[in-house]
Amino acid sequence: MTNQRQEVKMLQGLETILLKENFGEAIPEEYIVRENPRTIVHRHTYGGLSRFFGGLAESVLWGTVCLNQNCKWSDIWLPPRVHCPDCWEAMEWVPIDARGAKVYTHSTINLPGAGFMLTTPCPLISVEIRGVCTKFMSYLSKFGENEPYIGMPVKPVFQKDNPTYTILDISWVPKNSD
Amino acid sequence: MIKFGKGNLRVPRLSRKVFLVGVGMTDFRKFYPEKQSTELCLEAMKMAVQGTKVSAQEFHGMVNLCVYSQFADHFGDQLLAASKIHDYLGFDPIPNIEVKTGGATGGSAAKTAIELIASGSASVVPVVGWERMDEVNTRQGNAYIASAACKDFESPLGWSYTAYYALMMRRYLHEYHPQRETLAKIAQKNHHYARFSPFSQLPGDYSIEEILNAKVVSDPLTFPECCVMSTGAAVLIFCDEETAYRLTDHPVEVIGIGAGTHTLRTADRRDMPILLLPNETEDTYKGRSNDWPGFTSFLAARFAARQAYLMAGITDPVEELDLAETHDAFTVSDIQTYEDVGFRPYGRGAEFVESGDAYLGGRLPTNLSGGLIGSMHAVGATGLFQLAEIFWQVRGQWNEIHDDEELWKRFGKTKPTDFESLQVPDARRGMAISHAGTGSHVTCIILDGGK
């Protein structure tokens, strides 16, 4: 009787790339530096915040507010939270009235990190909205010379066609633009 | 939380004295192909133990527990890397824990070790910190760091903390109107001090014009105003009083610890009354109309500093401390921190630089190590690096380490011909501030080298 042994073979696709230099510096010959490639997909739930991201696709900016009579905080949260951080009760969803919204602070990004899905230069802004206790982070998708500036009136615009269901689906433009 | 109860404001105390007795570190580099993280941590540990009175073998027999400090598993692409390092250092089966609080991981890890010893749970605790940031390119590195911002509402807007700090800087310039040059001076100072450290990654003498005219990462922050991204390791050895003197004739006592947190998203910081420090009264801010903490201040830093000062009995930090190490990730975060920790009242942080207080020879020299801008930011090691530099200063040992030709050679460097001593004369007390995110976690630790 012969002992039929099975073989284990390496599957196709394990590419070998050894680096000769990195960050502009040569790698000394005695050290092996290989590339380990990575492609990963995460399945991320927005859970109770799904209404916010769904709302962007319908051109509605949703916030939340605590209606608990025993809770002292009655300003609107944007980004919304499902629960009030003070009393832990579920909050109510309210559409944000962005009339009077203005730029609280800003910075134009020239060199973003990997994975940035907007063109550069990109003016990042924090938006101040009456009745909202937070300063909503977003971007200005239309800007001219000397824009943005602190106090600049802005209005929201939404990615209605092919929404990404990310925070990039909302941006702001100068209030007096078409 | 914007209103505090008595329990929130309790001042921490240690149930028994805790001492720092040994420190060690590698040099810090953008790219370190010659050594794995295990090797880097071993080198730092070896240096720390060589500075004590015991051998590596004797030290192994004394350790009760190890604390590990690494910011992000992403960078080294190895979950539970601490376990590999613990094994490599030969500490199994002694227990270990890993602490993670973003950029403040080093400070939190050191604080954890201090608390474990103070509680009586352990007597000898090494803290091992490292980060391997060279496996990915700089753009991916920035994206990894920005994964510690809110991924739903913030990270996609830049994938870069420089952008989030630039928002704060724009607001700071708007509210307080400091000279733009004053912020550049912080970068100039720290790059300059880094020239005299064999450990440093980005030393250099830059003019203010060079700093302001350098490439803009996210306006108004320019390249030389931003911290480096490093690979390297640092180790601290903490112990109780009895063991301290078996390990060294000059232990350094921990006299103050504090920690604070605030919302991960800068956007979510509600307006609240200023939490006062021992050197402030309500009159200090009479008539003030700006938001607090808003985008210009860090509640977490103020909360941590208040705890540490009250515990150490410090009423005027500029007068009663001899040096400080701040988490100068960006020039603007440094000037904000001067105000949060009471080196100057809110809105007047620029005076701390312009008065000369922040320089060697001034009342409270800050970041003589070169800081994060000039020397290193291997994130998990950073808070430990700060405490190590203070340890050498308050033992009067700064020259012995930094002036050592052999150490420069070991790191493949040449000591500058115009080398200057940065030893603070008669330094006794120093404070290290470890800081995460846009102020999501901050720790303050005050060391006292005694007379």
XYZ file of C-alpha atoms in Angstrom:
629
model
C 0.000 0.000 0.000
C 1.441 3.369 -1.026
C 1.212 6.356 1.229
C -0.400 8.933 -1.095
C 0.791 12.296 0.296
C -1.027 15.524 -0.520
C 0.788 18.706 -1.447
C 0.144 22.219 -0.202
C 0.977 24.817 -2.831
C 1.125 28.590 -2.694
C -1.930 30.175 -4.346
C -1.480 32.637 -7.179
C -1.548 36.308 -6.281
C 1.071 36.707 -3.562
C 3.096 39.304 -5.375
C 6.619 40.022 -4.163
C 7.830 43.601 -4.201
C 11.062 44.278 -2.317
C 11.897 47.936 -1.748
C 15.291 49.372 -2.602
C 14.440 52.750 -1.131
C 11.774 54.371 1.009
C 11.012 58.016 1.839
C 13.805 58.956 -0.600
C 16.414 56.995 1.349
C 18.245 53.889 0.170
C 17.588 50.761 2.234
C 20.831 49.086 3.353
C 21.245 45.846 1.377
C 21.205 43.523 4.398
C 17.619 44.468 5.351
C 14.548 43.094 3.597
C 11.621 45.478 3.280
C 8.673 43.977 1.374
C 5.347 45.487 0.441
C 2.311 43.942 2.117
C -0.655 45.119 0.030
C -4.051 45.591 1.605
C -7.582 45.917 0.239
C -10.308 45.765 2.857
C -14.031 46.479 2.758
C -15.832 47.344 5.994
C -19.629 47.120 6.271
C -20.398 50.112 8.460
C -23.850 50.777 9.944
C -25.078 54.265 10.751
C -27.546 52.651 13.151
C -29.831 55.247 14.704
C -28.049 57.976 12.761
C -29.240 56.490 9.447
C -31.987 59.110 9.303
C -29.348 61.851 9.099
C -27.460 60.292 6.169
C -30.703 59.323 4.430
C -31.910 62.891 4.936
C -28.944 64.333 3.039
C -30.045 62.386 -0.050
C -33.469 64.086 0.318
C -31.961 67.562 0.820
C -32.899 67.665 4.505
C -30.420 68.429 7.268
C -31.562 66.674 10.420
C -30.509 67.472 13.966
C -31.723 66.175 17.313
C -32.986 67.892 20.439
C -33.693 66.668 23.968
C -37.335 67.141 25.006
C -36.971 65.614 28.472
C -38.562 68.159 30.846
C -36.034 67.241 33.536
C -33.068 67.906 31.270
C -31.750 71.451 31.145
C -30.206 71.320 27.661
C -32.575 72.332 24.864
C -30.234 73.358 22.031
C -30.036 71.303 18.843
C -27.229 68.843 18.233
C -25.654 68.746 14.758
C -24.090 66.215 14.179
C -27.165 64.627 15.721
C -26.960 62.123 18.539
C -29.641 59.521 19.079
C -29.454 59.980 22.856
C -28.966 63.054 25.028
C -25.480 62.947 26.646
C -26.848 64.553 29.825
C -29.990 62.476 30.618
C -29.456 59.522 28.208
C -33.055 59.750 26.945
C -33.736 59.382 23.204
C -33.854 62.781 21.519
C -36.310 64.077 18.883
C -35.360 64.628 15.246
C -35.791 68.179 13.946
C -34.990 69.635 10.517
C -32.299 72.295 10.774
C -33.225 75.812 9.740
C -29.938 76.912 8.178
C -31.048 80.473 7.409
C -28.459 82.745 9.013
C -25.748 80.064 8.882
C -22.244 81.528 8.752
C -18.630 80.423 8.733
C -17.226 80.099 12.271
C -13.717 79.136 11.145
C -12.047 77.736 8.033
C -8.883 76.287 6.495
C -8.060 75.506 2.899
C -6.645 72.009 2.600
C -3.812 71.622 0.104
C -2.327 68.306 1.225
C -5.010 65.960 2.570
C -4.450 62.431 3.836
C -4.980 59.318 1.713
C -8.578 58.559 0.831
C -9.700 62.189 0.550
C -12.447 62.183 -2.085
C -12.645 65.915 -2.922
C -10.494 68.055 -5.190
C -7.923 70.418 -3.680
C -7.605 73.192 -2.731
C -10.649 72.498 -0.608
C -11.933 75.037 1.939
C -12.879 73.179 5.099
C -15.370 75.165 7.205
C -17.071 74.991 10.586
C -20.584 76.352 10.357
C -22.340 78.318 13.075
C -26.159 77.969 13.016
C -28.639 79.728 15.299
C -30.158 77.411 17.927
C -27.499 74.740 17.340
C -24.992 74.161 20.170
C -22.295 72.726 17.893
C -20.184 74.038 15.013
C -20.893 71.708 12.097
C -17.791 70.656 10.117
C -18.204 70.660 6.337
C -16.717 72.147 3.161
C -17.370 75.028 0.823
C -18.037 73.612 -2.644
C -18.073 77.006 -4.396
C -15.700 79.807 -3.461
C -14.092 82.904 -4.902
C -11.144 85.116 -4.073
C -10.837 85.885 -0.338
C -13.439 83.233 0.460
C -14.195 81.767 2.886
C -13.880 84.259 5.723
C -15.089 84.146 9.321
C -18.688 85.385 9.459
C -19.361 84.626 5.764
C -23.077 83.811 5.195
C -23.501 80.365 3.638
C -26.287 78.000 2.624
C -26.304 74.209 2.336
C -26.366 72.261 -0.917
C -26.932 68.523 -1.199
C -25.640 65.724 -3.411
C -29.071 64.678 -4.691
C -27.828 62.736 -7.715
C -25.860 59.620 -6.865
C -25.614 60.295 -3.125
C -22.676 58.646 -1.370
C -24.441 58.404 2.012
C -21.383 60.005 3.603
C -20.839 63.397 5.195
C -19.570 64.582 1.779
C -23.201 64.645 0.542
C -23.670 68.045 2.161
C -21.567 71.096 1.397
C -22.109 74.862 1.570
C -21.950 77.697 -0.908
C -21.933 81.480 -0.453
C -25.439 82.576 0.496
C -25.604 84.998 -2.426
C -24.618 82.406 -5.055
C -27.042 80.786 -7.518
C -20.494 67.508 30.821
C -20.443 71.260 31.283
C -21.360 71.514 34.979
C -19.226 69.822 37.586
C -20.195 68.121 40.834
C -17.862 67.804 43.801
C -16.974 64.264 42.788
C -15.793 65.433 39.381
C -13.445 67.979 40.941
C -11.894 65.640 43.499
C -8.119 66.086 43.642
C -6.237 62.820 43.086
C -3.763 61.555 45.667
C -1.325 58.668 45.751
C -1.662 56.210 48.622
C 2.115 55.828 48.692
C 5.032 57.605 47.048
C 5.999 56.724 43.472
C 9.370 57.370 41.839
C 10.796 57.380 38.334
C 14.171 55.654 38.543
C 15.312 54.930 35.007
C 14.634 56.060 31.436
C 15.844 55.036 28.001
C 15.092 55.599 24.350
C 16.198 55.022 20.808
C 16.778 57.794 18.345
C 13.750 58.688 16.245
C 13.667 58.403 12.477
C 11.247 58.820 9.603
C 12.242 55.358 8.433
C 13.963 52.623 10.471
C 14.483 49.519 8.277
C 17.403 48.330 10.393
C 15.238 47.351 13.390
C 11.861 45.829 14.170
C 9.685 47.314 16.918
C 10.768 44.514 19.263
C 14.422 45.471 18.805
C 13.708 49.195 19.286
C 11.839 48.545 22.539
C 14.597 46.266 23.796
C 17.215 48.951 23.113
C 15.206 51.560 25.025
C 14.656 49.117 27.910
C 18.349 48.229 28.017
C 19.335 51.899 28.238
C 16.809 52.486 31.042
C 18.109 49.570 33.114
C 21.758 50.409 32.407
C 21.097 53.725 34.134
C 20.198 51.898 37.371
C 22.276 49.902 39.840
C 20.999 46.489 38.720
C 21.705 44.158 35.806
C 19.171 43.086 33.196
C 18.922 39.702 34.923
C 18.356 41.255 38.362
C 15.804 43.671 36.904
C 13.824 40.798 35.382
C 13.467 39.386 38.889
C 12.031 42.647 40.265
C 9.278 43.479 37.783
C 5.617 42.976 38.837
C 3.805 44.239 35.758
C 4.493 46.007 32.448
C 2.466 48.766 30.811
C 2.648 49.085 27.022
C 1.971 52.237 25.077
C 1.214 52.222 21.372
C -1.186 54.592 19.624
C -2.434 52.545 16.673
C -2.210 48.898 15.702
C -2.767 50.104 12.129
C 0.738 51.489 11.836
C 2.705 48.388 12.770
C 0.035 46.145 11.195
C 0.185 43.779 14.175
C -2.609 43.396 16.712
C -1.385 42.686 20.239
C 2.121 43.799 19.299
C 2.615 44.428 23.031
C 2.486 40.701 23.596
C 5.307 40.158 21.109
C 7.389 42.858 22.755
C 6.673 41.525 26.264
C 7.903 38.120 25.148
C 10.925 39.611 23.345
C 11.888 41.433 26.547
C 11.662 38.138 28.428
C 8.945 39.206 30.865
C 6.445 36.342 30.462
C 4.501 35.309 32.616
C 4.533 38.683 34.422
C 1.203 40.399 33.584
C 0.960 43.279 31.156
C -1.621 45.751 29.965
C -1.728 48.071 26.990
C -3.100 51.582 27.331
C -4.611 53.581 24.471
C -5.697 57.225 24.573
C -4.620 58.487 21.142
C -1.773 60.995 21.184
C -1.901 61.018 24.998
C -1.219 57.289 25.164
C 2.288 57.796 26.590
C 1.065 60.076 29.376
C -1.855 57.777 30.157
C 0.404 54.707 30.229
C 2.818 56.426 32.624
C -0.099 57.577 34.770
C -1.466 54.034 34.864
C 1.892 52.682 36.053
C 2.073 55.395 38.727
C -1.424 54.531 39.950
C -0.701 50.808 40.042
C 2.332 51.398 42.246
C 0.541 53.944 44.449
C -2.267 51.454 45.036
C 0.141 48.781 46.211
C -0.846 46.530 43.337
C 2.731 46.630 42.002
C 6.137 47.889 43.119
C 8.224 47.910 39.928
C 6.566 48.771 36.620
C 8.344 49.464 33.337
C 6.358 51.448 30.768
C 7.289 50.651 27.182
C 6.169 52.973 24.384
C 6.779 52.852 20.642
C 5.279 53.556 17.256
C 6.276 52.179 13.880
C 4.993 54.870 11.492
C 7.187 53.974 8.526
C 5.253 51.025 7.081
C 3.012 53.399 5.138
C 3.647 56.597 3.206
C 3.022 59.972 4.818
C -0.420 60.457 3.204
C -1.583 57.086 4.503
C 0.004 57.872 7.869
C -2.065 61.037 8.079
C -5.176 59.058 7.170
C -4.439 56.504 9.906
C -4.051 59.288 12.462
C -7.276 60.908 11.226
C -9.003 57.557 11.759
C -8.870 58.691 15.397
C -11.218 61.545 14.489
C -14.960 60.768 14.088
C -15.165 58.614 10.953
C -18.828 59.457 10.326
C -18.650 63.241 10.560
C -14.989 64.371 10.464
C -12.413 62.017 8.944
C -13.638 62.203 5.322
C -13.239 65.985 5.558
C -9.479 65.996 5.101
C -8.147 62.731 6.521
C -5.638 64.976 8.250
C -5.323 66.403 11.751
C -3.367 69.315 10.321
C -6.639 70.499 8.763
C -8.518 70.188 12.061
C -5.826 72.184 13.888
C -5.768 74.734 11.082
C -9.455 75.396 11.829
C -8.491 76.076 15.437
C -5.576 78.258 14.380
C -7.733 80.417 12.112
C -10.168 80.941 14.971
C -7.351 81.636 17.462
C -5.866 84.310 15.175
C -9.356 85.818 14.778
C -10.181 85.912 18.494
C -6.861 86.889 20.047
C -4.837 88.540 17.243
C -1.360 87.273 18.140
C 1.452 88.168 15.756
C 1.661 85.413 13.159
C 5.432 85.453 13.705
C 4.984 84.448 17.360
C 3.584 81.093 16.310
C 6.467 80.603 13.900
C 8.876 81.333 16.764
C 7.608 78.213 18.560
C 8.594 76.108 15.538
C 11.924 77.931 15.280
C 12.685 77.338 18.973
C 11.873 73.643 18.945
C 13.685 72.828 15.704
C 16.692 74.698 17.163
C 16.702 72.825 20.479
C 16.403 69.557 18.550
C 19.874 70.279 17.117
C 21.381 69.425 20.500
C 19.640 66.090 20.923
C 21.150 62.889 19.530
C 17.605 61.447 19.571
C 16.048 64.043 17.266
C 14.614 63.517 13.811
C 14.216 66.997 12.362
C 16.738 69.437 13.857
C 17.444 72.710 12.117
C 17.900 76.431 12.324
C 15.181 78.207 10.358
C 14.483 81.914 9.992
C 10.951 83.104 10.718
C 10.608 83.964 7.018
C 11.579 80.426 6.031
C 8.937 78.999 8.359
C 6.188 81.342 7.205
C 7.063 80.987 3.514
C 7.324 77.195 3.598
C 4.762 75.014 1.837
C 1.299 75.326 3.379
C -0.216 72.011 4.439
C -3.622 73.372 5.410
C -3.673 77.119 5.732
C -2.381 78.805 7.809
C -0.159 75.895 9.027
C 3.126 75.454 7.148
C 5.304 72.340 7.085
C 7.845 73.414 9.754
C 4.938 74.203 12.102
C 3.739 70.594 12.106
C 5.088 67.649 14.082
C 7.183 64.897 12.547
C 6.010 61.311 12.018
C 8.508 58.942 13.637
C 9.598 55.413 14.344
C 11.284 54.742 17.679
C 10.770 53.683 21.308
C 11.031 55.004 24.870
C 10.936 53.309 28.285
C 10.339 54.560 31.835
C 10.782 52.561 35.044
C 8.540 53.523 37.962
C 8.724 52.002 41.447
C 7.806 52.440 45.090
C 10.046 54.220 47.609
C 11.677 51.130 49.058
C 12.694 49.767 45.678
C 13.649 53.182 44.314
C 16.794 53.434 46.383
C 17.838 49.899 45.492
C 17.800 50.988 41.851
C 19.296 54.479 42.032
C 20.761 57.005 44.444
C 18.709 59.761 42.815
C 15.101 58.739 42.269
C 12.695 61.354 40.918
C 9.364 61.646 42.715
C 5.976 61.918 41.027
C 4.282 64.809 42.839
C 1.325 65.555 40.572
C -0.847 63.677 38.115
C -3.939 64.798 36.251
C -6.044 63.746 33.297
C -8.979 65.143 31.381
C -11.036 64.386 28.305
C -13.281 66.214 25.884
C -15.462 65.439 22.877
C -13.615 63.673 20.073
C -15.319 66.023 17.616
C -14.152 69.606 18.095
C -17.557 70.633 16.715
C -19.424 69.253 19.739
C -17.862 71.423 22.460
C -20.596 73.282 24.258
C -19.980 76.750 25.619
C -19.375 76.701 29.387
C -17.860 78.791 32.211
C -14.062 78.737 32.390
C -12.717 76.223 34.913
C -10.288 78.272 36.981
C -6.734 77.298 37.938
C -5.119 78.105 41.313
C -3.420 81.181 39.788
C -6.701 82.621 38.413
C -9.846 84.214 39.855
C -13.180 85.158 38.289
C -11.752 88.648 37.849
C -9.097 87.213 35.519
C -11.825 86.829 32.883
C -14.179 89.659 33.819
C -15.791 91.121 30.686
C -14.663 88.259 28.442
C -17.138 87.453 25.650
C -15.402 84.700 23.648
C -16.700 81.120 23.720
C -14.967 78.739 26.102
C -13.480 76.342 25.349
C -14.665 76.941 21.770
C -12.063 76.232 19.109
C -9.251 78.058 20.901
C -8.879 76.140 24.176
C -8.689 72.590 25.486
C -10.981 71.759 28.414
C -9.154 68.425 28.811
C -5.795 70.180 29.288
C -7.234 72.600 31.814
C -8.947 69.795 33.737
C -5.714 67.764 33.832
C -3.527 70.710 34.835
C -5.914 71.709 37.620
C -5.749 68.220 39.127
C -1.962 68.026 38.870
C -1.381 71.512 40.337
C -3.754 70.982 43.260
C -2.192 67.614 44.006
C 1.359 69.009 43.841
C 0.445 72.195 45.740
C 1.447 74.399 42.819
C -0.202 77.809 42.805
C 1.886 79.570 40.141
C 3.252 77.163 37.506
C 5.619 79.627 35.820
C 7.304 80.395 39.146
C 7.147 76.961 40.742
C 8.066 74.736 37.802
C 11.584 74.806 36.335
C 10.782 73.377 32.900
C 7.904 71.925 30.883
C 7.427 69.604 27.952
C 4.309 70.411 25.945
C 2.727 68.337 23.182
C 3.660 70.739 20.350
C 1.977 68.762 17.569
C 1.368 72.118 15.865
C 2.477 75.631 16.759
C -1.093 76.645 17.458
C -1.778 73.763 19.838
C 1.261 74.844 21.825
C 0.097 78.426 22.288
C -3.394 77.163 23.204
C -1.875 74.828 25.791
C 0.178 77.612 27.451
C -3.172 79.187 28.327
C -4.950 75.971 29.328
C -2.222 75.087 31.829
C -1.987 78.627 33.188
C 1.387 79.788 31.879
C -0.614 82.826 30.768
C -4.351 83.670 31.002
C -6.581 82.918 28.000
C -5.809 85.126 25.026
C -2.302 85.965 26.200
C -0.359 82.824 25.303
C 1.835 84.780 22.883
C 3.336 86.635 25.844
C 4.814 83.382 27.113
C 6.981 83.233 23.976
C 7.570 86.942 23.427
C 8.627 87.510 27.088
C 11.375 84.900 26.701
C 9.827 82.733 29.436
C 9.595 79.729 27.094
C 13.311 79.756 26.221
C 16.358 78.436 28.082
C 17.270 81.256 30.454
C 13.605 82.252 30.750
C 11.327 81.549 33.698
C 9.908 78.265 32.336
C 11.905 76.804 29.440
C 9.645 74.626 27.342
C 10.442 71.747 24.990
C 14.203 71.839 25.415
C 13.938 68.293 24.051
C 13.038 69.703 20.637
C 9.466 68.560 21.170
C 7.254 66.914 18.595
C 8.080 69.523 15.960
C 11.841 69.081 16.135
C 12.630 65.768 17.770
C 10.032 63.068 17.515
C 6.419 61.984 17.436
C 6.456 58.195 17.513
C 3.063 58.571 19.126
C 3.065 55.761 21.734
C 6.556 56.793 22.839
C 5.961 60.551 22.893
C 4.568 61.027 26.411
C 7.396 58.833 27.734
C 10.046 60.744 25.778
C 8.825 63.962 27.436
C 9.117 62.478 30.941
C 12.531 60.988 30.142
C 13.864 64.413 29.125
C 12.473 65.941 32.343
C 14.007 63.085 34.364
C 17.460 63.910 32.984
C 16.955 67.630 33.557
C 15.826 67.396 37.193
C 18.703 65.022 37.987
C 21.138 67.527 36.448
C 22.053 64.812 33.962
C 21.111 66.469 30.662
C 24.734 67.049 29.582
C 25.837 63.546 30.507
C 23.311 62.138 28.035
C 23.097 64.700 25.225
C 26.782 65.679 25.161
C 27.901 62.050 24.909
C 29.826 61.574 21.619
C 29.258 57.818 21.813
C 25.487 58.228 21.825
C 25.604 60.457 18.743
C 27.808 57.855 17.026
C 25.512 55.011 18.047
C 22.722 56.749 16.145
C 24.992 57.407 13.127
C 25.134 61.143 13.815
C 27.803 63.756 14.413
C 27.458 66.068 17.390
C 27.231 69.702 16.171
C 30.477 71.659 16.528
C 28.503 74.513 18.102
C 26.868 72.189 20.664
C 25.140 74.069 23.481
C 24.176 72.745 26.894
C 20.433 72.943 27.469
C 20.657 71.894 31.124
C 18.396 74.170 33.173
C 20.508 75.311 36.151
C 19.284 73.793 39.429
C 16.216 72.282 37.745
C 14.035 70.535 40.284
C 10.450 70.355 39.035
C 9.172 69.686 35.531
C 5.784 68.991 33.991
C 4.978 66.880 30.919
C 1.719 67.410 29.029
C 0.557 64.513 26.859
C -2.256 65.328 24.431
C -4.530 63.516 21.977
C -6.647 64.520 18.986
C -7.877 68.087 19.135
C -7.745 67.725 22.923
C -9.794 64.560 23.397
C -7.437 63.294 26.137
C -4.757 65.171 28.053
C -2.545 64.143 30.961
C -0.241 66.254 33.111
C 2.509 64.659 35.189
C 4.800 66.655 37.478
C 8.183 65.247 38.517
C 10.363 66.499 41.377
C 14.066 65.673 41.424
C 14.492 66.960 44.998
C 17.288 69.267 46.129
